[in-house]
Short mmCIF file of C-alpha atoms in Angstrom, two decimals:
data_model
loop_
_atom_site.label_atom_id
_atom_site.label_comp_id
_atom_site.label_asym_id
_atom_site.label_seq_id
_atom_site.Cartn_x
_atom_site.Cartn_y
_atom_site.Cartn_z
CA MET K 1 76.79 -66.79 -61.10
CA GLY K 2 79.32 -66.08 -63.86
CA GLY K 3 77.02 -64.97 -66.69
CA ASP K 4 74.43 -62.95 -64.49
CA VAL K 5 76.75 -60.94 -62.53
CA ARG K 6 75.55 -57.35 -62.72
CA LEU K 7 77.64 -55.41 -60.40
CA ASN K 8 81.21 -55.93 -58.83
CA LEU K 9 81.28 -54.80 -55.10
CA LEU K 10 84.31 -54.37 -53.17
CA LEU K 11 83.98 -54.65 -49.24
CA THR K 12 86.79 -53.86 -46.93
CA TYR K 13 86.80 -54.42 -43.13
CA GLU K 14 89.21 -54.82 -40.22
CA ALA K 15 90.25 -58.47 -39.87
CA GLN K 16 89.93 -58.65 -36.17
CA ARG K 17 86.13 -58.12 -35.39
CA PRO K 18 84.54 -58.74 -32.00
CA ALA K 19 82.20 -61.83 -31.75
CA GLY K 20 78.62 -61.10 -31.98
CA PRO K 21 76.01 -60.63 -34.61
CA GLN K 22 76.71 -61.10 -38.26
CA PRO K 23 78.81 -58.39 -39.41
CA TRP K 24 77.37 -55.92 -41.96
CA TYR K 25 79.61 -57.03 -44.90
CA GLN K 26 78.41 -60.63 -44.72
CA THR K 27 74.69 -59.32 -44.50
CA LEU K 28 75.37 -57.37 -47.53
CA SER K 29 76.92 -60.18 -49.40
CA HIS K 30 73.97 -62.50 -48.64
CA LEU K 31 71.35 -59.80 -49.34
CA LEU K 32 72.78 -58.93 -52.73
CA ALA K 33 74.02 -62.13 -54.30
CA PRO K 34 70.64 -63.12 -55.51
CA LEU K 35 70.53 -59.81 -57.46
CA GLY K 36 73.78 -60.90 -59.27
CA VAL K 37 76.09 -58.65 -57.32
CA ARG K 38 79.37 -60.18 -56.89
CA THR K 39 81.20 -59.14 -53.82
CA PHE K 40 85.18 -59.24 -53.22
CA GLU K 41 86.36 -58.85 -49.64
CA ALA K 42 89.66 -57.28 -48.43
CA THR K 43 91.03 -56.83 -44.91
CA SER K 44 93.96 -54.64 -46.01
CA GLY K 45 94.56 -51.84 -48.10
CA GLN K 46 96.92 -53.70 -50.14
CA GLN K 47 94.31 -56.40 -51.00
CA ALA K 48 91.79 -53.63 -51.90
CA VAL K 49 94.14 -52.07 -54.30
CA GLU K 50 95.38 -55.16 -55.87
CA LEU K 51 91.49 -55.95 -56.59
CA ILE K 52 90.60 -52.49 -57.93
CA GLU K 53 93.65 -52.80 -60.31
CA LYS K 54 92.91 -56.44 -61.60
CA LEU K 55 88.97 -56.38 -61.63
CA PRO K 56 86.28 -53.97 -62.90
CA ILE K 57 85.19 -52.86 -59.51
CA HIS K 58 81.82 -50.68 -59.96
CA LEU K 59 81.35 -49.89 -56.18
CA ALA K 60 83.70 -49.92 -53.19
CA VAL K 61 82.84 -49.73 -49.53
CA VAL K 62 86.08 -48.87 -47.79
CA ASP K 63 86.86 -48.80 -44.15
CA SER K 64 89.21 -46.04 -43.12
CA ARG K 65 91.21 -48.03 -40.77
CA LEU K 66 92.42 -50.68 -42.75
CA PRO K 67 96.08 -51.96 -41.74
CA ALA K 68 99.03 -51.30 -43.92
CA ILE K 69 97.53 -48.90 -46.35
CA SER K 70 94.81 -47.01 -44.62
CA GLY K 71 91.21 -46.64 -46.26
CA MET K 72 91.98 -42.94 -46.91
CA ASN K 73 95.21 -44.00 -48.75
CA VAL K 74 93.18 -46.46 -50.79
CA LEU K 75 90.85 -43.63 -51.66
CA ARG K 76 93.97 -41.41 -52.78
CA LEU K 77 95.38 -44.28 -54.86
CA ILE K 78 91.96 -44.76 -56.61
CA GLN K 79 91.92 -40.92 -57.35
CA LYS K 80 95.49 -41.14 -58.74
CA LEU K 81 94.71 -44.48 -60.78
CA ARG K 82 91.51 -42.58 -61.99
CA GLN K 83 93.65 -39.57 -63.23
CA GLN K 84 96.06 -41.83 -64.84
CA SER K 85 93.18 -43.95 -66.38
CA MET K 86 94.95 -47.24 -65.30
CA LEU K 87 91.75 -48.88 -63.82
CA PRO K 88 90.02 -51.63 -65.75
CA PRO K 89 86.87 -50.25 -67.33
CA ALA K 90 83.67 -50.71 -64.83
CA GLN K 91 81.58 -51.65 -67.95
CA PRO K 92 82.11 -52.83 -71.34
CA GLN K 93 83.08 -50.09 -74.00
CA ALA K 94 79.65 -49.47 -75.85
CA PRO K 95 78.70 -46.54 -77.68
CA SER K 96 77.98 -43.71 -75.40
CA GLY K 97 75.41 -41.14 -75.37
CA PHE K 98 72.31 -41.22 -77.77
CA GLN K 99 71.93 -42.07 -81.51
CA PHE K 100 69.32 -40.38 -83.16
CA ARG K 101 68.68 -40.94 -86.94
CA VAL K 102 65.83 -39.72 -89.06
CA GLU K 103 65.18 -40.78 -92.51
CA VAL K 104 62.58 -39.17 -94.77
CA GLN K 105 61.55 -40.81 -98.01
CA GLN K 106 59.26 -38.98 -100.26
CA HIS K 107 57.55 -40.79 -103.33
CA GLN K 108 57.03 -38.94 -106.46
CA GLU K 109 53.45 -40.06 -106.53
CA GLY K 110 51.89 -36.99 -104.61
CA ASP K 111 52.74 -35.87 -101.14
CA GLN K 112 53.45 -39.42 -99.41
CA ARG K 113 56.08 -39.35 -97.19
CA ARG K 114 57.67 -41.90 -94.99
CA ILE K 115 59.57 -40.80 -91.93
CA GLU K 116 61.44 -43.36 -89.86
CA VAL K 117 62.93 -42.30 -86.64
CA ARG K 118 65.30 -44.49 -84.62
CA PHE K 119 66.61 -43.49 -81.38
CA ASP K 120 69.16 -45.62 -79.49
CA ALA K 121 69.56 -44.58 -75.64
CA SER K 122 72.68 -46.78 -74.78
CA PRO K 123 73.62 -46.13 -71.22
CA ALA K 124 76.51 -43.62 -70.78
CA PRO K 125 79.63 -44.79 -69.26
CA PRO K 126 80.26 -43.78 -65.64
CA LYS K 127 81.40 -40.35 -65.15
CA ALA K 128 84.70 -41.60 -63.72
CA ALA K 129 86.94 -44.56 -64.39
CA GLY K 130 86.83 -47.05 -61.49
CA PRO K 131 84.71 -47.43 -58.58
CA ALA K 132 82.46 -45.03 -56.62
CA VAL K 133 83.73 -45.10 -52.85
CA ILE K 134 81.86 -45.17 -49.92
CA LEU K 135 84.07 -44.60 -46.85
CA ILE K 136 83.56 -46.10 -43.53
CA THR K 137 84.63 -44.14 -40.58
CA PRO K 138 85.00 -44.53 -36.81
CA PRO K 139 81.93 -43.30 -34.84
CA GLN K 140 83.84 -40.33 -33.80
CA GLN K 141 85.48 -39.06 -37.09
CA ASP K 142 87.11 -35.71 -37.06
CA GLN K 143 86.42 -32.82 -39.72
CA LYS K 144 89.79 -33.33 -41.24
CA LEU K 145 88.75 -36.94 -42.30
CA LEU K 146 85.70 -35.69 -43.76
CA GLN K 147 87.39 -33.06 -45.84
CA GLU K 148 90.00 -35.39 -46.99
CA ALA K 149 87.35 -37.81 -47.98
CA LEU K 150 85.76 -35.03 -50.02
CA LYS K 151 88.83 -33.93 -51.41
CA PHE K 152 89.50 -37.33 -52.97
CA ASN K 153 86.09 -37.82 -54.37
CA ALA K 154 84.69 -40.23 -51.86
CA PHE K 155 80.77 -40.59 -52.88
CA SER K 156 79.81 -40.81 -49.31
CA VAL K 157 80.97 -41.02 -45.64
CA LEU K 158 79.35 -43.47 -43.21
CA ALA K 159 80.17 -43.80 -39.48
CA GLU K 160 80.31 -47.13 -37.73
CA PRO K 161 78.13 -48.98 -36.56
CA VAL K 162 77.26 -49.63 -40.30
CA ASP K 163 73.36 -49.36 -40.83
CA VAL K 164 72.90 -51.80 -43.54
CA ASN K 165 69.62 -50.15 -44.90
CA LEU K 166 71.60 -46.79 -45.07
CA LEU K 167 74.33 -48.43 -46.79
CA LEU K 168 72.02 -49.93 -49.24
CA GLU K 169 70.35 -46.56 -49.81
CA THR K 170 73.73 -44.87 -50.41
CA MET K 171 74.64 -47.62 -52.96
CA ALA K 172 71.38 -47.13 -54.89
CA ARG K 173 72.10 -43.37 -55.10
CA ALA K 174 75.75 -44.17 -56.51
CA LEU K 175 74.04 -46.64 -59.00
CA ARG K 176 71.68 -43.70 -60.01
CA ARG K 177 74.47 -41.12 -60.25
CA PHE K 178 77.37 -43.06 -61.84
CA HIS K 179 75.28 -45.73 -63.78
CA GLN K 180 72.03 -43.72 -64.75
CA ASN K 181 70.14 -46.07 -62.43
CA GLN K 182 71.00 -49.10 -64.56
CA TRP K 183 73.13 -52.37 -63.75
CA PRO K 184 76.64 -51.48 -64.89
CA ALA K 185 77.65 -54.88 -66.26
#
């Protein structure tokens, strides 16, 4: 898949999961792989932070109950790294914004004019370095957890059990907001 990777997605979850139907993160990986989405999985906060520091992660789904470094602490570290601009760029550095050039040529033989207009709408870089974060919380999250998630710029907070359709919709909203509805890579 090397050349046609369009999005790097980090999925975190607790390592010990009860046996049963296919977990949401496996379903998501299988659904998105044909679209050029490369998924990276982490079962601890430390693994998640290492992946975020090493790779250009565009979107992260972080479980708030990760061992060692909790999901909220991962979110705090991402915020701190954003402020220090120590994250790898989530997309190649390209000219940002719009380039607009008008060239007018007037011939001396009368009133003939040639107007050439060029407009280059390169996609703007994401609003913040690093990934947009969707936080997964226990079914009964408290108000303090939601406030902390907002404080540290979580894009969205979803409660377990994870509804894959709702998660896909939330990811699509994140792409629209942070990457102008374009594939970032």
